[in-house]
Coordinates of C-alpha atoms and ligand atoms in Angstrom, one line a residue:
Chain A
M154 CA 231.0 134.2 69.0
T155 CA 232.2 131.8 66.3
L156 CA 230.4 128.6 65.5
T157 CA 233.3 126.6 66.9
E158 CA 233.0 128.4 70.2
F159 CA 229.2 127.9 70.2
L160 CA 229.6 124.2 69.6
Q161 CA 232.1 124.0 72.4
H162 CA 229.7 125.7 74.8
L163 CA 226.9 123.5 73.6
A164 CA 228.9 120.3 74.3
N165 CA 229.7 121.6 77.7
G166 CA 226.1 122.4 78.4
I167 CA 225.0 118.9 77.3
S168 CA 227.5 117.3 79.5
L169 CA 226.5 119.4 82.5
G170 CA 222.8 118.8 81.6
S171 CA 223.5 115.1 81.6
L172 CA 224.8 115.3 85.2
Y173 CA 221.7 117.3 86.3
A174 CA 219.5 114.8 84.5
L175 CA 221.0 111.8 86.3
I176 CA 220.7 113.4 89.7
A177 CA 217.2 114.8 89.0
I178 CA 215.9 111.3 88.3
G179 CA 216.4 110.3 91.9
Y180 CA 214.4 113.3 93.2
T181 CA 211.6 112.7 90.8
M182 CA 211.3 109.0 91.4
V183 CA 211.3 109.3 95.2
Y184 CA 208.8 112.1 95.0
G185 CA 206.7 110.1 92.6
I186 CA 206.5 107.1 94.9
I187 CA 206.4 108.6 98.4
R188 CA 205.7 112.3 97.8
L189 CA 208.9 113.2 99.5
V190 CA 211.5 115.8 98.5
N191 CA 214.5 113.8 99.5
F192 CA 216.8 116.6 100.6
A193 CA 219.6 114.2 101.4
H194 CA 219.8 113.1 97.8
G195 CA 222.3 115.8 96.7
D196 CA 224.6 114.9 99.5
L197 CA 225.0 111.4 98.1
L198 CA 227.2 113.1 95.4
M199 CA 229.6 114.1 98.1
V200 CA 229.5 110.7 99.7
A201 CA 230.3 109.0 96.4
T202 CA 233.2 111.3 95.6
Y203 CA 234.8 111.0 99.0
M204 CA 234.5 107.2 98.9
A205 CA 236.3 107.3 95.6
F206 CA 238.8 109.8 96.9
Y207 CA 239.8 107.7 100.0
G208 CA 239.5 104.4 98.0
M209 CA 242.3 105.6 95.8
L210 CA 244.3 107.4 98.5
L211 CA 244.2 104.8 101.3
F212 CA 243.9 101.5 99.4
S213 CA 245.5 102.5 96.1
L214 CA 243.0 100.5 94.2
P215 CA 242.7 101.0 90.4
W216 CA 240.2 103.8 89.7
P217 CA 237.6 101.7 87.7
L218 CA 237.3 99.4 90.7
V219 CA 237.1 102.3 93.1
F220 CA 234.4 103.9 91.1
I221 CA 232.3 100.7 91.1
L222 CA 232.7 100.2 94.8
A223 CA 231.9 103.9 95.5
V224 CA 228.6 103.5 93.5
I225 CA 227.7 100.3 95.4
L226 CA 228.5 101.8 98.9
T227 CA 226.6 105.0 98.1
T228 CA 223.6 103.0 97.0
V229 CA 223.7 101.1 100.3
M230 CA 223.8 104.4 102.1
G231 CA 220.8 105.8 100.1
V232 CA 218.8 102.7 100.9
T233 CA 219.8 102.8 104.6
I234 CA 218.7 106.4 104.8
E235 CA 215.2 105.4 103.6
R236 CA 215.2 102.5 106.0
V237 CA 216.1 104.4 109.2
A238 CA 214.9 108.0 108.5
Y239 CA 211.9 107.7 106.3
R240 CA 210.3 104.3 106.6
P241 CA 209.5 104.6 110.4
L242 CA 207.6 107.8 109.4
R243 CA 205.5 106.2 106.7
D244 CA 202.2 107.0 108.4
A245 CA 203.3 110.3 109.7
P246 CA 202.3 113.7 108.1
R247 CA 204.4 114.5 105.1
I248 CA 206.0 117.5 106.7
T249 CA 207.5 115.3 109.4
V250 CA 209.2 113.2 106.8
L251 CA 210.4 116.3 105.0
I252 CA 212.0 117.6 108.2
S253 CA 213.6 114.2 108.7
A254 CA 215.1 114.5 105.1
I255 CA 216.5 117.9 105.9
G256 CA 218.0 116.5 109.1
V257 CA 219.7 113.7 107.2
S258 CA 221.1 116.2 104.8
F259 CA 222.6 118.3 107.6
L260 CA 223.9 115.2 109.3
L261 CA 225.7 114.0 106.2
Q262 CA 227.2 117.5 105.5
N263 CA 228.4 118.0 109.1
L264 CA 229.6 114.4 109.4
G265 CA 231.6 115.1 106.2
L266 CA 233.1 118.3 107.8
V267 CA 234.1 116.4 110.9
V268 CA 235.4 113.2 109.3
F269 CA 236.9 114.6 106.0
G270 CA 237.7 118.2 107.2
G271 CA 236.4 121.4 105.6
R272 CA 239.3 122.0 103.2
S273 CA 238.7 121.2 99.6
K274 CA 240.6 118.2 98.2
A275 CA 241.8 117.6 94.7
F276 CA 239.9 114.7 93.1
Y277 CA 242.0 112.4 91.0
V278 CA 241.1 112.6 87.3
P279 CA 242.4 109.7 85.3
P280 CA 244.4 110.9 82.2
F281 CA 241.9 109.3 79.8
F282 CA 239.2 111.8 80.8
A283 CA 241.5 114.8 80.5
T284 CA 242.8 113.9 77.0
I285 CA 241.7 116.6 74.6
N286 CA 240.2 115.6 71.3
H287 CA 239.7 117.7 68.3
I288 CA 236.4 117.3 66.4
G289 CA 237.0 119.7 63.5
E290 CA 238.0 122.9 65.1
T291 CA 236.3 122.1 68.4
A292 CA 238.5 120.9 71.2
V293 CA 236.8 118.8 73.8
P294 CA 238.3 116.7 76.6
N295 CA 237.1 113.1 76.5
L296 CA 235.1 113.7 79.6
V297 CA 232.7 116.0 77.7
W298 CA 231.4 113.2 75.5
F299 CA 231.9 110.5 78.0
I300 CA 229.4 112.0 80.5
P301 CA 226.4 112.1 78.0
L302 CA 227.3 108.7 76.7
V303 CA 227.1 107.2 80.2
T304 CA 223.9 109.1 80.8
V305 CA 222.2 107.8 77.7
A306 CA 223.2 104.3 78.5
L307 CA 221.9 104.5 82.0
L308 CA 218.7 106.1 80.8
M309 CA 218.1 103.2 78.4
I310 CA 218.7 100.7 81.2
L311 CA 216.3 102.6 83.4
M312 CA 213.6 102.6 80.7
H313 CA 214.0 98.9 80.2
L314 CA 213.8 98.4 84.0
L315 CA 210.6 100.4 84.3
Y316 CA 208.8 99.2 81.2
R317 CA 210.0 95.7 80.7
T318 CA 210.4 94.2 84.1
R319 CA 208.2 93.0 86.9
I320 CA 209.6 95.3 89.5
G321 CA 209.4 98.2 87.1
M322 CA 205.7 97.5 86.6
A323 CA 205.3 97.4 90.4
M324 CA 207.1 100.7 90.7
R325 CA 204.8 102.4 88.3
A326 CA 201.8 100.9 90.1
V327 CA 203.0 102.0 93.5
A328 CA 203.7 105.5 92.2
R329 CA 200.2 105.8 90.9
D330 CA 198.1 104.3 93.7
L331 CA 199.7 103.0 96.9
D332 CA 196.6 101.2 98.4
T333 CA 195.6 99.5 95.2
A334 CA 199.2 98.4 94.7
R335 CA 198.9 96.8 98.1
L336 CA 195.8 95.0 97.0
M337 CA 197.9 93.5 94.2
A338 CA 200.0 91.9 97.0
I339 CA 202.9 94.1 96.0
D340 CA 205.3 94.5 98.9
V341 CA 205.3 98.3 98.9
D342 CA 208.3 98.7 101.2
Q343 CA 210.4 96.5 99.0
V344 CA 209.4 98.6 95.9
I345 CA 210.2 101.8 97.8
S346 CA 213.6 100.4 98.8
F347 CA 214.3 99.5 95.2
T348 CA 213.4 103.0 94.1
F349 CA 216.1 104.3 96.4
V350 CA 218.5 101.8 94.9
V351 CA 217.9 103.2 91.5
G352 CA 217.9 106.9 92.6
S353 CA 221.0 106.6 94.7
S354 CA 223.1 104.6 92.2
L355 CA 222.3 107.2 89.5
A356 CA 223.2 110.0 92.0
A357 CA 226.5 108.2 92.8
V358 CA 227.4 107.9 89.1
G359 CA 226.4 111.5 88.6
G360 CA 228.5 112.5 91.7
L361 CA 231.6 110.7 90.4
M362 CA 231.3 112.3 87.0
W363 CA 230.7 115.6 88.8
G364 CA 234.0 115.1 90.7
L365 CA 235.8 114.4 87.4
K366 CA 234.3 117.6 85.8
F367 CA 234.9 119.9 88.9
P368 CA 237.8 118.1 90.6
Q369 CA 237.7 120.1 93.8
I370 CA 235.7 118.2 96.4
N371 CA 234.4 119.3 99.8
P372 CA 231.7 118.2 102.2
L373 CA 229.2 120.8 101.1
M374 CA 229.7 120.1 97.4
G375 CA 226.4 118.3 97.1
A376 CA 224.2 121.1 98.3
M377 CA 224.1 123.4 95.3
P378 CA 223.9 120.6 92.6
G379 CA 221.3 118.9 94.8
L380 CA 219.2 122.1 94.9
K381 CA 219.6 122.6 91.1
C382 CA 218.7 119.1 90.3
F383 CA 215.6 119.3 92.4
I384 CA 214.7 122.4 90.5
A385 CA 215.4 120.5 87.2
A386 CA 212.9 117.9 88.4
V387 CA 210.3 120.5 89.2
I388 CA 210.8 122.3 85.9
G389 CA 210.3 119.0 84.1
G390 CA 207.3 118.1 86.2
I391 CA 208.0 116.4 89.4
G392 CA 207.2 112.7 89.5
N393 CA 207.8 112.4 85.7
I394 CA 211.1 110.7 84.7
S395 CA 211.3 112.1 81.2
G396 CA 210.5 115.4 82.7
A397 CA 213.5 115.2 85.0
V398 CA 215.8 114.4 82.1
A399 CA 214.3 117.3 80.1
G400 CA 214.6 119.7 83.0
G401 CA 218.2 118.6 83.6
F402 CA 219.2 119.4 80.0
V403 CA 217.3 122.7 79.9
L404 CA 219.0 123.8 83.1
G405 CA 222.5 122.6 82.1
V406 CA 222.5 123.9 78.5
G407 CA 220.7 127.1 79.6
E408 CA 223.2 127.9 82.3
I409 CA 226.2 127.4 80.1
L410 CA 224.8 129.3 77.2
L411 CA 223.7 132.2 79.4
V412 CA 227.2 132.7 80.6
A413 CA 228.6 132.2 77.1
F414 CA 226.4 134.9 75.5
F415 CA 226.5 137.2 78.5
P416 CA 229.8 136.9 80.2
D417 CA 228.9 139.8 82.5
L418 CA 226.2 137.5 84.1
A419 CA 228.8 134.8 85.0
G420 CA 228.4 135.7 88.7
Y421 CA 224.7 135.0 88.5
R422 CA 225.1 131.5 87.1
D423 CA 223.6 129.8 90.0
A424 CA 220.7 132.3 90.1
F425 CA 219.7 131.2 86.6
A426 CA 218.2 127.9 88.0
F427 CA 216.1 129.8 90.6
V428 CA 214.9 132.3 88.0
L429 CA 213.8 129.5 85.8
L430 CA 212.1 127.8 88.7
I431 CA 210.1 130.9 89.6
L432 CA 209.1 131.3 85.9
T433 CA 208.1 127.7 85.7
L434 CA 206.0 128.0 88.8
L435 CA 204.3 131.1 87.5
I436 CA 203.7 130.0 84.0
R437 CA 203.3 126.2 84.2
P438 CA 203.2 125.0 87.8
T439 CA 203.0 121.4 86.8
G440 CA 206.3 121.6 84.9
L441 CA 207.1 120.8 81.3
L442 CA 205.8 117.3 81.2
G443 CA 204.1 117.1 84.5
E444 CA 200.5 116.3 85.2
R445 CA 198.6 117.1 88.3
V446 CA 199.6 114.5 90.9
A447 CA 197.0 113.5 93.4
E448 CA 197.8 114.3 97.0
K449 CA 198.5 111.1 98.9
V450 CA 197.3 110.8 102.4
Chain B
M121 CA 184.8 81.2 105.5
L122 CA 185.1 84.9 106.6
K123 CA 184.0 85.8 110.1
I124 CA 183.9 89.3 111.6
R125 CA 183.3 89.6 115.3
D126 CA 182.6 92.9 117.1
L127 CA 184.7 95.0 114.7
N128 CA 185.4 98.6 115.7
V129 CA 187.2 101.1 113.5
H130 CA 188.0 104.7 114.2
Y131 CA 189.3 107.3 111.8
G132 CA 190.8 109.7 114.3
G133 CA 187.8 110.8 116.2
I134 CA 185.2 109.3 113.9
H135 CA 183.8 106.0 115.1
A136 CA 183.2 104.4 111.7
L137 CA 182.3 100.9 112.7
K138 CA 180.7 100.2 116.0
G139 CA 181.1 96.6 116.7
I140 CA 179.7 94.8 113.6
N141 CA 179.3 91.0 113.3
L142 CA 179.1 89.4 109.9
S143 CA 179.9 86.1 108.3
V144 CA 180.3 84.9 104.8
P145 CA 179.9 81.1 104.3
E146 CA 181.9 79.4 101.6
G147 CA 180.4 79.4 98.1
R148 CA 177.7 82.0 98.9
I149 CA 177.0 85.6 97.8
V150 CA 176.6 87.9 100.8
T151 CA 175.7 91.5 100.2
L152 CA 176.2 94.6 102.4
I153 CA 173.9 97.4 101.7
G154 CA 173.4 100.8 103.4
A155 CA 173.4 104.5 102.8
N156 CA 176.5 106.5 101.9
G157 CA 178.9 106.8 104.9
A158 CA 177.4 103.8 106.7
G159 CA 180.8 102.1 106.8
K160 CA 180.5 99.5 104.0
S161 CA 183.8 100.4 102.3
T162 CA 185.5 100.6 105.7
T163 CA 184.5 97.1 106.5
L164 CA 186.1 95.7 103.3
R165 CA 189.2 97.9 103.7
T166 CA 189.6 96.6 107.2
V167 CA 189.4 93.0 106.0
C168 CA 192.1 93.7 103.5
G169 CA 194.4 95.3 106.1
L170 CA 194.3 98.7 104.5
V171 CA 192.6 100.1 107.7
K172 CA 193.6 99.0 111.2
P173 CA 190.7 98.1 113.5
S174 CA 190.7 99.5 117.1
N175 CA 189.4 96.1 118.3
G176 CA 187.5 93.1 117.1
E177 CA 188.3 89.9 115.3
I178 CA 188.4 89.0 111.6
S179 CA 189.1 85.4 110.6
F180 CA 189.4 83.8 107.3
C181 CA 189.2 79.9 107.2
G182 CA 189.9 79.9 110.9
E183 CA 193.0 82.2 110.7
S184 CA 193.1 85.6 112.2
L185 CA 193.7 88.5 109.8
V186 CA 194.0 91.3 112.3
G187 CA 197.4 92.9 112.3
Q188 CA 198.5 91.2 109.1
K189 CA 199.9 93.1 106.2
T190 CA 197.7 93.5 103.1
T191 CA 200.2 91.5 101.0
A192 CA 199.9 88.6 103.4
I193 CA 196.1 88.8 103.4
I194 CA 195.9 88.8 99.7
K195 CA 198.2 85.8 99.5
K196 CA 195.8 83.9 101.7
G197 CA 193.2 84.1 98.9
I198 CA 191.2 87.3 99.6
T199 CA 190.9 90.0 97.0
M200 CA 189.0 93.2 96.6
V201 CA 187.6 95.2 93.7
P202 CA 188.0 98.7 95.2
E203 CA 185.3 101.4 95.1
G204 CA 185.8 103.5 91.9
R205 CA 187.6 100.6 90.1
R206 CA 191.1 102.0 90.7
V207 CA 192.7 100.5 87.6
F208 CA 196.2 101.7 87.0
P209 CA 195.5 104.3 84.2
D210 CA 199.0 104.6 82.8
L211 CA 199.5 100.8 82.6
T212 CA 198.1 98.7 79.8
V213 CA 195.2 96.4 80.2
H214 CA 197.5 93.5 80.0
E215 CA 199.9 95.0 82.6
N216 CA 196.9 95.6 85.0
L217 CA 196.0 91.9 84.7
V218 CA 199.6 90.8 85.2
L219 CA 199.7 92.9 88.4
G220 CA 196.6 91.1 89.6
A221 CA 198.8 87.9 89.7
Y222 CA 201.8 89.7 91.1
A223 CA 202.2 87.4 94.2
R224 CA 201.9 84.2 92.1
H225 CA 204.7 82.3 90.5
D226 CA 202.8 79.4 88.9
H227 CA 203.2 80.6 85.4
K228 CA 201.1 77.9 83.7
A229 CA 198.2 78.5 86.0
I230 CA 198.5 82.3 85.5
E231 CA 198.3 81.7 81.7
E232 CA 195.1 79.7 82.3
D233 CA 193.6 82.4 84.4
M234 CA 194.5 85.0 81.8
E235 CA 192.6 82.9 79.2
R236 CA 189.7 82.6 81.6
V237 CA 189.5 86.4 82.1
N238 CA 189.8 87.0 78.4
T239 CA 186.9 84.6 77.8
L240 CA 184.8 86.2 80.5
F241 CA 185.6 89.7 79.2
P242 CA 186.3 89.5 75.4
R243 CA 186.5 93.3 75.3
L244 CA 189.7 93.2 77.5
K245 CA 191.4 90.9 75.0
E246 CA 190.6 93.3 72.2
R247 CA 192.1 96.1 74.2
R248 CA 195.1 94.2 75.6
D249 CA 197.8 96.8 74.8
Q250 CA 195.7 99.9 75.4
L251 CA 196.3 102.1 78.4
A252 CA 193.7 101.3 81.1
G253 CA 193.0 105.0 81.5
T254 CA 191.6 105.2 78.0
L255 CA 188.9 102.5 78.6
S256 CA 185.3 103.4 79.2
G257 CA 183.8 103.2 82.7
G258 CA 182.2 99.8 82.0
E259 CA 185.4 98.4 80.5
Q260 CA 187.4 99.7 83.5
Q261 CA 185.0 97.9 85.8
M262 CA 185.5 94.6 83.8
L263 CA 189.2 95.2 84.1
A264 CA 189.0 95.7 87.8
V265 CA 187.1 92.5 88.2
G266 CA 189.4 90.6 85.8
R267 CA 192.4 91.9 87.7
A268 CA 191.0 90.7 91.0
L269 CA 190.3 87.2 89.5
M270 CA 194.0 87.0 88.4
S271 CA 195.1 86.4 92.0
R272 CA 192.9 83.3 91.9
P273 CA 191.1 84.3 95.1
R274 CA 188.9 82.2 97.3
L275 CA 186.9 85.2 98.5
L276 CA 186.1 88.0 96.1
M277 CA 185.0 91.3 97.7
M278 CA 183.5 94.0 95.5
D279 CA 182.9 97.6 96.5
E280 CA 180.0 99.0 94.4
P281 CA 180.9 97.5 91.1
S282 CA 177.8 99.0 89.4
L283 CA 178.5 102.6 90.5
G284 CA 178.2 105.1 87.7
L285 CA 177.5 102.5 85.0
A286 CA 174.7 102.5 82.4
P287 CA 171.8 100.2 83.3
V288 CA 172.6 97.7 80.6
L289 CA 176.2 97.4 81.9
V290 CA 174.9 97.1 85.5
Q291 CA 173.0 94.0 84.3
D292 CA 176.2 92.7 82.7
I293 CA 178.1 93.1 86.0
F294 CA 175.4 91.2 87.9
N295 CA 175.4 88.4 85.3
I296 CA 179.2 88.2 85.7
I297 CA 178.9 88.0 89.5
H298 CA 176.3 85.3 89.2
R299 CA 178.5 83.4 86.8
I300 CA 181.6 83.6 88.9
N301 CA 179.7 82.5 91.9
N302 CA 178.3 79.5 90.0
E303 CA 181.9 78.5 89.3
G304 CA 182.4 78.2 93.0
M305 CA 183.6 81.7 94.1
T306 CA 182.6 83.1 97.5
I307 CA 181.5 86.7 97.1
L308 CA 181.0 89.6 99.5
L309 CA 179.3 92.4 97.6
I310 CA 178.7 96.0 98.5
E311 CA 175.9 97.6 96.4
Q312 CA 173.9 100.8 96.2
N313 CA 171.6 99.0 93.9
A314 CA 169.9 97.2 96.8
K315 CA 167.2 95.5 94.9
A316 CA 169.4 93.8 92.4
A317 CA 171.9 92.9 95.1
L318 CA 169.3 91.3 97.4
E319 CA 167.8 89.4 94.5
L320 CA 171.2 87.9 93.7
A321 CA 172.5 87.3 97.2
D322 CA 172.0 84.4 99.5
Y323 CA 172.3 86.6 102.6
G324 CA 172.3 90.3 103.2
Y325 CA 173.3 92.8 105.9
V326 CA 172.0 96.3 106.2
L327 CA 174.5 98.7 107.7
E328 CA 173.4 102.0 109.3
T329 CA 176.0 104.4 110.7
G330 CA 178.5 101.8 111.6
C331 CA 176.1 99.2 113.0
V332 CA 174.4 96.2 111.5
A333 CA 170.7 97.2 111.6
L334 CA 169.2 94.2 110.0
S335 CA 170.3 90.9 108.4
G336 CA 168.6 88.0 106.7
T337 CA 168.4 86.1 103.5
G338 CA 168.0 88.1 100.4
Q339 CA 164.3 87.2 100.2
E340 CA 163.6 88.1 103.8
L341 CA 165.2 91.5 103.4
L342 CA 163.4 92.2 100.2
A343 CA 160.1 91.5 102.0
D344 CA 161.0 93.6 105.0
D345 CA 159.0 96.8 105.4
R346 CA 161.8 99.0 106.5
V347 CA 164.1 97.8 103.8
R348 CA 161.4 98.4 101.2
K349 CA 160.9 102.0 102.4
V350 CA 164.4 103.1 103.0
Y351 CA 166.5 101.1 100.4
L352 CA 164.1 100.2 97.7
G353 CA 162.3 103.5 97.6
E354 CA 158.8 101.9 97.9
S355 CA 156.0 103.5 99.9
Ligands
ADP65 N1 190.0 107.9 105.2 C1 189.1 108.4 106.0 N2 189.3 109.3 107.0 C2 188.4 109.8 107.8 N3 187.1 109.4 107.8 C3 186.7 108.4 106.9 C4 187.7 107.9 106.0 N4 187.1 107.0 105.2 C5 185.8 107.0 105.6 N5 185.6 107.8 106.6 C6 184.3 108.0 107.3 O1 183.9 106.8 107.8 C7 182.5 106.6 107.6 C8 182.2 105.4 106.8 O2 182.7 105.6 105.5 P1 182.7 104.4 104.4 O3 183.1 103.2 104.9 O4 183.4 105.0 103.2 O5 181.1 104.4 104.0 P2 180.4 103.7 102.8 O6 181.3 102.9 102.0 O7 179.3 102.9 103.4 O8 179.8 104.9 102.0 C9 182.0 107.9 107.0 O9 181.5 108.7 108.0 C10 183.2 108.5 106.4 O10 183.2 109.9 106.4
MG66 MG1 181.9 103.2 100.0

């Protein structure tokens, strides 16, 4: 493999890793705050891409506007899911809420099959993203640098939100100790809703960029990325945001380089995530940056 | 100021409070003593709305608190220093104090209270930007009390503030409680250290397995034979 080829693969890996990171943050934040693996999170990718697809097809709106609307509507959807499927179960055993999350995921997937049909659709990729640029010998489409750029910008906004604002401070407090946060007169439900706003909007942005990168969309498209991003969050240490980002990049870059160096293993691409998950759980169950999180009752 | 009437609390099958009556008059220090598992923490947690009573009445300045959300109860002017301090370890000392005033929007008054807490606990000022988890046990207790004061409460409830502290620090804590009370704060204090608590308090209740076994002024309880035997370790 030449250096040029290696750099090309690396760029691809970083851009895929960015997507994993964006989506993994939603898993980790929700887990951190209500100790729930939100299985419906991955399906928000699908929701976002279909909204964008129909926004352009039916209303022929310009794509930047469509993308913004899709992010907003997907966020509303994510918050609504929490409101109707998780909040009423706040005092129920955790397994009950988990089952509810799996139910929501199946509901979204099957609703997608009924409403949108099972056949894959071609997602519109604006010419800007497909334009190929040459950096030295390396040829990369604009999308490849655009994705990490958006990711870094969003991460900076997220860090500002968490560490420099009132609601961010409340989110960190609720994630650490629910009852004591209540004693600070923090409206815990409101903070949880806000956490879903953040997680869902990142997933929506991730989903749209996913659609641009892999422009064939179908109602089940969220399942595998969702699973992988959950794995990324576990590898990084679930509950820890920097960990989710690290896990996302490890998974994305690792997956691409594995296939690059061992083309014979291309068919096992998806298995890589699971192997990494098993290794993590065996060697370092708390993940790369994780600490033991207290069980919440 | 605070009145509890016939309060019953169940945790699943466990009957933790069996109809207790208790009242805390304005401006006083009332203490609640009793062995481990007697139901002291449960009483305070129920007042704060963290635990739901099965029946009974809790009123604060004439208003019923039963069924209200914790947020609403705190906003009425009640606060609690929880058992085991429970500072937020990965937030800074300053952030912990700011959270204490989370429900308030009177920025000038919050600044004043911040000053007051810093005067009361100069150590906290020195450690303003340090993570609370890196403080010593005594400093964390100061922070927990300071954080509670930041909500500008009318009733301050404290759950075993001296637990696990060195004797010199225990004395500090009792001095602080005394001082805050002199400035007009009403205090409901849970203590393992029965002697110190009864000496400080205007009135005391002895809780035994979910029932009020005895009550009286601090002096009366200190003089009581049973209290002396069981809680003060005298023979
Ligand atoms: N969360 C809980 N779930 C079940 N039982 C509890 C819980 N908290 C306390 N209890 C029980 O209620 C009783 C009173 O406990 P508590 O109020 O903590 O006592 P104290 O503070 O006086 O030591 C004990 O028997 C304890 O085991
Ligand atoms: Mg207790």
